[in-house]
Amino acid sequence: MSSLFEKIFYTFPDVCCFAPGRVNLIGEHTDYNGGYVLPCAINRGIYCMARSRNDRRLQFYSTNYSTEPIKKYDLDHLEFQNNWADYPVSVIMAFKAFGYELERGCDFLFRSNLPEGAGISSSAALEVVTAAVVKELFFHYISKQELAIISQFAENRFMGVNCGIMDQFAIAMGKEKNALFLNSGTLHYEYIPLKDASIAIVIVNSGVKHSLASSAYNQRRCECELAAKNMNVSEICSLDTEEFEKKKHFITDKLSCMRARHAVYENHRVIEAVNALKRHDYRHFGLLMNESHISLRDQYEVSCDELNLLAETAWSIKGVYGARMTGGGFGGCTVNLMESGAVKDFIKLIKLIYKEKFGIEPLTYSVSVTDGVRTM
Ligand code: GLA
C-alpha cells in the first residue's frame, strides 16, 4: 500500500491506521434513545495512509474507486462534491467545529474490505479511520473516545444522518475477543468477554443496499422523540418495560407507540443478553437475538423480505443459537451466533435457500472480534 501511495502522491506516507467495521450483536435502534447496545469490532475494515502537505490542499484516493481520479478539496473552502470523499471531508469539518484546525493540507489513501451499505458500518469506519490519521498527524492528545464523538458529529451535522453513537464508538473502542456493552446515554461501557472457541459469529449479506440517509432512519428517530415527549421523558430508554406499559397510553400516534415499545423492550433484552453471555448461556442469548429480530420486523418495521428469510432460515438450522438483522436495517446483513462446528453446513444451507428464493448467492463472513481503530 505504501508503494501505491508513492505512485499516486509522489511521496511517502507518514502514518497508517486501520478502522474495523462493527457488527451489533443486540440492541438495535436504542442508541439514539439513551439505551444499551452490544456491538463488537470485526476483522474487516478500512486502511488509511496519509501525509501532511506543505499547502492547503486535501487529496483523497481510494483503491475501491480506482478508476476515479484523485478527489481534491481546498482546506480553506471545504465544500462537498457528492462523492465518497465527502465522508472524510465531513470529518475534517467536524474537527474544525470542535476547534481543531488543520495547519496544513494532507494526502489520503484508503483501502477497504468492508462491503458498503451492508449495515456493518463502512461509513463510520471511513469516518473513524480519517479521524485517526488526522489525530496522528496533528492532534496526538485526542482520545479514541473523542474520535468517535467527532466522527458521529460529522455524520449528524454534515452527512445528514441523525445516527446514534454506537457505530463510531464500537469502531474506536472495540476490544479483541470482547463485545462492547455501551450505555449510549452516559457512554459508560464494559467489555464482555467473547473468548469461547466453541462459538462463532457469521455475518450474512443480503445484498440489498440500504441508504440510511434517504431511508426512514431519521423518521424512526422522530417517531421515538414524539413518543418520549408524549410520555414526558427525555429518552425512551429511561423507562423500563413496566413503566412503559403504564405510560404508553400517553403516546398520541400508533406508529410512535410501536417504535417506543421496540426500543424499551430491546433495551431490556440487551441487559438480559449481557447476563446470558456472562453465564455462557448462548441458547438464551440466541433466543433474545431472535426476539430482537421479530421486534425490528414487526414493531420497528426496519427489516425486509430478504433479511427475514435469512434470519428465519437460520433459526431452523442445527447448531445456530440465534440470528437477527443487524445495523440500521432496510437491507444489509444478518448476524448469526452458532456453535463453531455448525459454520460450514450453515453457510452451505443459507446460500442455497437464499439463492432459491432471491436468485443470488449471499456473501457470508465468518468474523473474529478485534480491537478498535489502531495505527499500523
Ligand atoms: C445505524 C446507526 C447507529 C444505530 C443503528 C441501529 O447503524 O448508525 O447509530 O442507530 O443504525 O441500531
mmCIF file of N, CA, C and O in Angstrom, residues 106-175:
data_model
loop_
_atom_site.group_PDB
_atom_site.id
_atom_site.type_symbol
_atom_site.label_atom_id
_atom_site.label_comp_id
_atom_site.label_asym_id
_atom_site.label_seq_id
_atom_site.Cartn_x
_atom_site.Cartn_y
_atom_site.Cartn_z
ATOM 1 N N CYS A 106 -3.454 17.646 3.352
ATOM 2 C CA CYS A 106 -2.989 16.251 3.503
ATOM 3 C C CYS A 106 -3.343 15.445 2.261
ATOM 4 O O CYS A 106 -4.296 15.769 1.544
ATOM 5 N N ASP A 107 -2.591 14.370 2.075
ATOM 6 C CA ASP A 107 -2.946 13.362 1.072
ATOM 7 C C ASP A 107 -3.402 12.106 1.813
ATOM 8 O O ASP A 107 -2.771 11.715 2.803
ATOM 9 N N PHE A 108 -4.478 11.509 1.330
ATOM 10 C CA PHE A 108 -5.031 10.319 1.981
ATOM 11 C C PHE A 108 -5.208 9.200 0.953
ATOM 12 O O PHE A 108 -5.743 9.444 -0.135
ATOM 13 N N LEU A 109 -4.818 8.008 1.343
ATOM 14 C CA LEU A 109 -5.074 6.829 0.504
ATOM 15 C C LEU A 109 -5.862 5.809 1.328
ATOM 16 O O LEU A 109 -5.446 5.449 2.432
ATOM 17 N N PHE A 110 -7.003 5.351 0.782
ATOM 18 C CA PHE A 110 -7.853 4.399 1.510
ATOM 19 C C PHE A 110 -7.905 3.054 0.794
ATOM 20 O O PHE A 110 -7.859 2.996 -0.444
ATOM 21 N N ARG A 111 -8.046 2.005 1.593
ATOM 22 C CA ARG A 111 -8.333 0.679 1.028
ATOM 23 C C ARG A 111 -9.273 -0.056 1.986
ATOM 24 O O ARG A 111 -9.004 -0.122 3.180
ATOM 25 N N SER A 112 -10.370 -0.570 1.430
ATOM 26 C CA SER A 112 -11.386 -1.163 2.308
ATOM 27 C C SER A 112 -11.729 -2.582 1.883
ATOM 28 O O SER A 112 -11.770 -2.889 0.693
ATOM 29 N N ASN A 113 -11.982 -3.435 2.859
ATOM 30 C CA ASN A 113 -12.600 -4.723 2.522
ATOM 31 C C ASN A 113 -13.917 -4.901 3.283
ATOM 32 O O ASN A 113 -14.323 -6.006 3.614
ATOM 33 N N LEU A 114 -14.562 -3.772 3.535
ATOM 34 C CA LEU A 114 -15.883 -3.792 4.170
ATOM 35 C C LEU A 114 -16.923 -3.549 3.091
ATOM 36 O O LEU A 114 -16.823 -2.556 2.366
ATOM 37 N N PRO A 115 -17.930 -4.407 2.992
ATOM 38 C CA PRO A 115 -18.959 -4.128 1.992
ATOM 39 C C PRO A 115 -19.691 -2.826 2.326
ATOM 40 O O PRO A 115 -19.963 -2.553 3.496
ATOM 41 N N GLU A 116 -19.983 -2.030 1.319
ATOM 42 C CA GLU A 116 -20.650 -0.735 1.554
ATOM 43 C C GLU A 116 -22.159 -0.896 1.662
ATOM 44 O O GLU A 116 -22.735 -1.718 0.970
ATOM 45 N N GLY A 117 -22.756 -0.106 2.517
ATOM 46 C CA GLY A 117 -24.219 -0.103 2.642
ATOM 47 C C GLY A 117 -24.777 -1.426 3.110
ATOM 48 O O GLY A 117 -25.908 -1.786 2.794
ATOM 49 N N ALA A 118 -23.974 -2.182 3.865
ATOM 50 C CA ALA A 118 -24.410 -3.514 4.274
ATOM 51 C C ALA A 118 -24.734 -3.594 5.759
ATOM 52 O O ALA A 118 -24.963 -4.666 6.300
ATOM 53 N N GLY A 119 -24.758 -2.451 6.417
ATOM 54 C CA GLY A 119 -25.131 -2.463 7.834
ATOM 55 C C GLY A 119 -24.004 -2.892 8.748
ATOM 56 O O GLY A 119 -24.225 -3.189 9.923
ATOM 57 N N ILE A 120 -22.767 -2.952 8.237
ATOM 58 C CA ILE A 120 -21.656 -3.229 9.146
ATOM 59 C C ILE A 120 -20.676 -2.047 9.184
ATOM 60 O O ILE A 120 -19.492 -2.189 9.407
ATOM 61 N N SER A 121 -21.271 -0.888 8.929
ATOM 62 C CA SER A 121 -20.627 0.388 9.264
ATOM 63 C C SER A 121 -19.430 0.792 8.424
ATOM 64 O O SER A 121 -18.412 1.253 8.952
ATOM 65 N N SER A 122 -19.554 0.652 7.120
ATOM 66 C CA SER A 122 -18.450 1.112 6.279
ATOM 67 C C SER A 122 -18.298 2.626 6.374
ATOM 68 O O SER A 122 -17.169 3.135 6.371
ATOM 69 N N SER A 123 -19.397 3.351 6.498
ATOM 70 C CA SER A 123 -19.235 4.813 6.547
ATOM 71 C C SER A 123 -18.638 5.249 7.880
ATOM 72 O O SER A 123 -17.760 6.127 7.904
ATOM 73 N N ALA A 124 -19.067 4.630 8.972
ATOM 74 C CA ALA A 124 -18.478 5.011 10.268
ATOM 75 C C ALA A 124 -16.993 4.640 10.302
ATOM 76 O O ALA A 124 -16.173 5.378 10.845
ATOM 77 N N ALA A 125 -16.622 3.505 9.686
ATOM 78 C CA ALA A 125 -15.209 3.109 9.666
ATOM 79 C C ALA A 125 -14.386 4.119 8.859
ATOM 80 O O ALA A 125 -13.268 4.473 9.231
ATOM 81 N N LEU A 126 -14.985 4.600 7.763
ATOM 82 C CA LEU A 126 -14.306 5.602 6.941
ATOM 83 C C LEU A 126 -14.100 6.895 7.745
ATOM 84 O O LEU A 126 -13.044 7.532 7.691
ATOM 85 N N GLU A 127 -15.120 7.257 8.502
ATOM 86 C CA GLU A 127 -15.004 8.470 9.326
ATOM 87 C C GLU A 127 -13.946 8.291 10.417
ATOM 88 O O GLU A 127 -13.067 9.144 10.596
ATOM 89 N N VAL A 128 -14.029 7.152 11.114
ATOM 90 C CA VAL A 128 -13.121 6.970 12.263
ATOM 91 C C VAL A 128 -11.671 6.810 11.795
ATOM 92 O O VAL A 128 -10.752 7.331 12.429
ATOM 93 N N VAL A 129 -11.467 6.122 10.669
ATOM 94 C CA VAL A 129 -10.079 5.959 10.212
ATOM 95 C C VAL A 129 -9.509 7.314 9.781
ATOM 96 O O VAL A 129 -8.334 7.613 10.006
ATOM 97 N N THR A 130 -10.345 8.164 9.190
ATOM 98 C CA THR A 130 -9.892 9.510 8.830
ATOM 99 C C THR A 130 -9.537 10.289 10.093
ATOM 100 O O THR A 130 -8.474 10.922 10.175
ATOM 101 N N ALA A 131 -10.446 10.206 11.076
ATOM 102 C CA ALA A 131 -10.195 10.921 12.338
ATOM 103 C C ALA A 131 -8.885 10.440 12.965
ATOM 104 O O ALA A 131 -8.106 11.235 13.494
ATOM 105 N N ALA A 132 -8.638 9.133 12.867
ATOM 106 C CA ALA A 132 -7.437 8.567 13.497
ATOM 107 C C ALA A 132 -6.150 9.068 12.826
ATOM 108 O O ALA A 132 -5.188 9.414 13.511
ATOM 109 N N VAL A 133 -6.142 9.127 11.494
ATOM 110 C CA VAL A 133 -4.905 9.615 10.848
ATOM 111 C C VAL A 133 -4.719 11.116 11.102
ATOM 112 O O VAL A 133 -3.591 11.573 11.299
ATOM 113 N N VAL A 134 -5.814 11.847 11.134
ATOM 114 C CA VAL A 134 -5.710 13.289 11.422
ATOM 115 C C VAL A 134 -5.154 13.485 12.837
ATOM 116 O O VAL A 134 -4.286 14.327 13.079
ATOM 117 N N LYS A 135 -5.646 12.669 13.753
ATOM 118 C CA LYS A 135 -5.108 12.713 15.129
ATOM 119 C C LYS A 135 -3.595 12.441 15.120
ATOM 120 O O LYS A 135 -2.817 13.178 15.719
ATOM 121 N N GLU A 136 -3.199 11.380 14.430
ATOM 122 C CA GLU A 136 -1.779 11.007 14.409
ATOM 123 C C GLU A 136 -0.914 12.117 13.803
ATOM 124 O O GLU A 136 0.200 12.355 14.236
ATOM 125 N N LEU A 137 -1.449 12.795 12.781
ATOM 126 C CA LEU A 137 -0.663 13.824 12.104
ATOM 127 C C LEU A 137 -0.594 15.135 12.881
ATOM 128 O O LEU A 137 0.423 15.804 12.887
ATOM 129 N N PHE A 138 -1.738 15.490 13.527
ATOM 130 C CA PHE A 138 -1.790 16.844 14.100
ATOM 131 C C PHE A 138 -2.145 16.939 15.585
ATOM 132 O O PHE A 138 -1.758 17.886 16.241
ATOM 133 N N PHE A 139 -2.971 16.007 16.065
ATOM 134 C CA PHE A 139 -3.528 16.215 17.413
ATOM 135 C C PHE A 139 -3.371 14.960 18.274
ATOM 136 O O PHE A 139 -4.357 14.318 18.637
ATOM 137 N N HIS A 140 -2.139 14.647 18.623
ATOM 138 C CA HIS A 140 -1.832 13.401 19.338
ATOM 139 C C HIS A 140 -2.616 13.205 20.622
ATOM 140 O O HIS A 140 -2.898 12.085 21.021
ATOM 141 N N TYR A 141 -2.941 14.311 21.261
ATOM 142 C CA TYR A 141 -3.529 14.254 22.604
ATOM 143 C C TYR A 141 -5.014 13.874 22.600
ATOM 144 O O TYR A 141 -5.592 13.628 23.637
ATOM 145 N N ILE A 142 -5.643 13.815 21.426
ATOM 146 C CA ILE A 142 -7.077 13.482 21.392
ATOM 147 C C ILE A 142 -7.274 12.002 21.741
ATOM 148 O O ILE A 142 -6.542 11.141 21.274
ATOM 149 N N SER A 143 -8.305 11.712 22.538
ATOM 150 C CA SER A 143 -8.554 10.317 22.927
ATOM 151 C C SER A 143 -9.373 9.604 21.852
ATOM 152 O O SER A 143 -10.023 10.249 21.026
ATOM 153 N N LYS A 144 -9.361 8.277 21.904
ATOM 154 C CA LYS A 144 -10.141 7.498 20.938
ATOM 155 C C LYS A 144 -11.633 7.786 21.089
ATOM 156 O O LYS A 144 -12.382 7.803 20.132
ATOM 157 N N GLN A 145 -12.033 7.970 22.335
ATOM 158 C CA GLN A 145 -13.449 8.263 22.578
ATOM 159 C C GLN A 145 -13.855 9.566 21.891
ATOM 160 O O GLN A 145 -14.918 9.662 21.294
ATOM 161 N N GLU A 146 -12.948 10.542 21.934
ATOM 162 C CA GLU A 146 -13.262 11.813 21.278
ATOM 163 C C GLU A 146 -13.301 11.650 19.756
ATOM 164 O O GLU A 146 -14.106 12.292 19.073
ATOM 165 N N LEU A 147 -12.463 10.745 19.241
ATOM 166 C CA LEU A 147 -12.512 10.478 17.792
ATOM 167 C C LEU A 147 -13.904 9.981 17.403
ATOM 168 O O LEU A 147 -14.451 10.340 16.359
ATOM 169 N N ALA A 148 -14.473 9.127 18.265
ATOM 170 C CA ALA A 148 -15.817 8.601 17.996
ATOM 171 C C ALA A 148 -16.836 9.737 17.988
ATOM 172 O O ALA A 148 -17.704 9.811 17.115
ATOM 173 N N ILE A 149 -16.703 10.633 18.947
ATOM 174 C CA ILE A 149 -17.678 11.734 19.068
ATOM 175 C C ILE A 149 -17.549 12.692 17.881
ATOM 176 O O ILE A 149 -18.555 13.117 17.300
ATOM 177 N N ILE A 150 -16.324 12.981 17.483
ATOM 178 C CA ILE A 150 -16.110 13.857 16.318
ATOM 179 C C ILE A 150 -16.690 13.202 15.062
ATOM 180 O O ILE A 150 -17.357 13.844 14.250
ATOM 181 N N SER A 151 -16.475 11.896 14.927
ATOM 182 C CA SER A 151 -16.965 11.189 13.736
ATOM 183 C C SER A 151 -18.490 11.151 13.698
ATOM 184 O O SER A 151 -19.106 11.314 12.642
ATOM 185 N N GLN A 152 -19.098 10.932 14.854
ATOM 186 C CA GLN A 152 -20.573 10.934 14.885
ATOM 187 C C GLN A 152 -21.105 12.326 14.536
ATOM 188 O O GLN A 152 -22.077 12.462 13.803
ATOM 189 N N PHE A 153 -20.433 13.345 15.039
ATOM 190 C CA PHE A 153 -20.829 14.722 14.744
ATOM 191 C C PHE A 153 -20.771 14.968 13.231
ATOM 192 O O PHE A 153 -21.656 15.589 12.646
ATOM 193 N N ALA A 154 -19.709 14.440 12.601
ATOM 194 C CA ALA A 154 -19.558 14.596 11.143
ATOM 195 C C ALA A 154 -20.762 13.996 10.425
ATOM 196 O O ALA A 154 -21.340 14.591 9.516
ATOM 197 N N GLU A 155 -21.150 12.812 10.855
ATOM 198 C CA GLU A 155 -22.275 12.113 10.222
ATOM 199 C C GLU A 155 -23.590 12.872 10.454
ATOM 200 O O GLU A 155 -24.385 13.068 9.541
ATOM 201 N N ASN A 156 -23.803 13.308 11.698
ATOM 202 C CA ASN A 156 -25.049 14.004 12.055
ATOM 203 C C ASN A 156 -25.141 15.367 11.362
ATOM 204 O O ASN A 156 -26.124 15.687 10.708
ATOM 205 N N ARG A 157 -24.107 16.150 11.516
ATOM 206 C CA ARG A 157 -24.181 17.540 11.098
ATOM 207 C C ARG A 157 -23.974 17.695 9.597
ATOM 208 O O ARG A 157 -24.653 18.475 8.947
ATOM 209 N N PHE A 158 -23.022 16.918 9.057
ATOM 210 C CA PHE A 158 -22.645 17.187 7.664
ATOM 211 C C PHE A 158 -23.157 16.148 6.676
ATOM 212 O O PHE A 158 -23.422 16.472 5.530
ATOM 213 N N MET A 159 -23.304 14.875 7.107
ATOM 214 C CA MET A 159 -23.769 13.854 6.164
ATOM 215 C C MET A 159 -25.296 13.674 6.233
ATOM 216 O O MET A 159 -25.863 12.927 5.454
ATOM 217 N N GLY A 160 -25.917 14.332 7.198
ATOM 218 C CA GLY A 160 -27.383 14.348 7.243
ATOM 219 C C GLY A 160 -28.025 13.096 7.812
ATOM 220 O O GLY A 160 -29.225 12.892 7.654
ATOM 221 N N VAL A 161 -27.248 12.234 8.469
ATOM 222 C CA VAL A 161 -27.856 11.065 9.120
ATOM 223 C C VAL A 161 -27.799 11.283 10.624
ATOM 224 O O VAL A 161 -26.727 11.463 11.197
ATOM 225 N N ASN A 162 -28.986 11.240 11.214
ATOM 226 C CA ASN A 162 -29.106 11.544 12.629
ATOM 227 C C ASN A 162 -28.811 10.315 13.482
ATOM 228 O O ASN A 162 -29.586 9.952 14.360
ATOM 229 N N CYS A 163 -27.691 9.649 13.195
ATOM 230 C CA CYS A 163 -27.396 8.360 13.843
ATOM 231 C C CYS A 163 -26.985 8.559 15.298
ATOM 232 O O CYS A 163 -26.646 9.660 15.718
ATOM 233 N N GLY A 164 -27.020 7.454 16.032
ATOM 234 C CA GLY A 164 -26.525 7.459 17.406
ATOM 235 C C GLY A 164 -25.012 7.275 17.411
ATOM 236 O O GLY A 164 -24.358 7.373 16.369
ATOM 237 N N ILE A 165 -24.477 6.948 18.590
ATOM 238 C CA ILE A 165 -23.012 6.885 18.758
ATOM 239 C C ILE A 165 -22.470 5.462 18.589
ATOM 240 O O ILE A 165 -21.256 5.260 18.496
ATOM 241 N N MET A 166 -23.365 4.459 18.504
ATOM 242 C CA MET A 166 -22.891 3.073 18.569
ATOM 243 C C MET A 166 -21.768 2.737 17.593
ATOM 244 O O MET A 166 -20.734 2.175 17.986
ATOM 245 N N ASP A 167 -21.957 3.050 16.318
ATOM 246 C CA ASP A 167 -21.015 2.571 15.303
ATOM 247 C C ASP A 167 -19.625 3.162 15.520
ATOM 248 O O ASP A 167 -18.625 2.449 15.565
ATOM 249 N N GLN A 168 -19.589 4.469 15.633
ATOM 250 C CA GLN A 168 -18.299 5.147 15.780
ATOM 251 C C GLN A 168 -17.621 4.732 17.089
ATOM 252 O O GLN A 168 -16.408 4.552 17.134
ATOM 253 N N PHE A 169 -18.426 4.536 18.123
ATOM 254 C CA PHE A 169 -17.861 4.165 19.421
ATOM 255 C C PHE A 169 -17.279 2.759 19.369
ATOM 256 O O PHE A 169 -16.169 2.508 19.842
ATOM 257 N N ALA A 170 -18.020 1.834 18.769
ATOM 258 C CA ALA A 170 -17.548 0.440 18.688
ATOM 259 C C ALA A 170 -16.284 0.365 17.845
ATOM 260 O O ALA A 170 -15.344 -0.371 18.160
ATOM 261 N N ILE A 171 -16.250 1.149 16.787
ATOM 262 C CA ILE A 171 -15.096 1.123 15.881
ATOM 263 C C ILE A 171 -13.868 1.737 16.556
ATOM 264 O O ILE A 171 -12.751 1.282 16.372
ATOM 265 N N ALA A 172 -14.093 2.755 17.371
ATOM 266 C CA ALA A 172 -12.969 3.386 18.061
ATOM 267 C C ALA A 172 -12.522 2.577 19.278
ATOM 268 O O ALA A 172 -11.328 2.466 19.547
ATOM 269 N N MET A 173 -13.475 2.001 20.000
ATOM 270 C CA MET A 173 -13.173 1.459 21.335
ATOM 271 C C MET A 173 -13.241 -0.063 21.423
ATOM 272 O O MET A 173 -13.080 -0.620 22.510
ATOM 273 N N GLY A 174 -13.524 -0.724 20.303
ATOM 274 C CA GLY A 174 -13.657 -2.183 20.324
ATOM 275 C C GLY A 174 -12.436 -2.863 20.917
ATOM 276 O O GLY A 174 -11.338 -2.293 20.946
ATOM 277 N N LYS A 175 -12.637 -4.098 21.405
ATOM 278 C CA LYS A 175 -11.520 -4.825 22.013
ATOM 279 C C LYS A 175 -11.543 -6.268 21.531
ATOM 280 O O LYS A 175 -12.615 -6.895 21.480
#
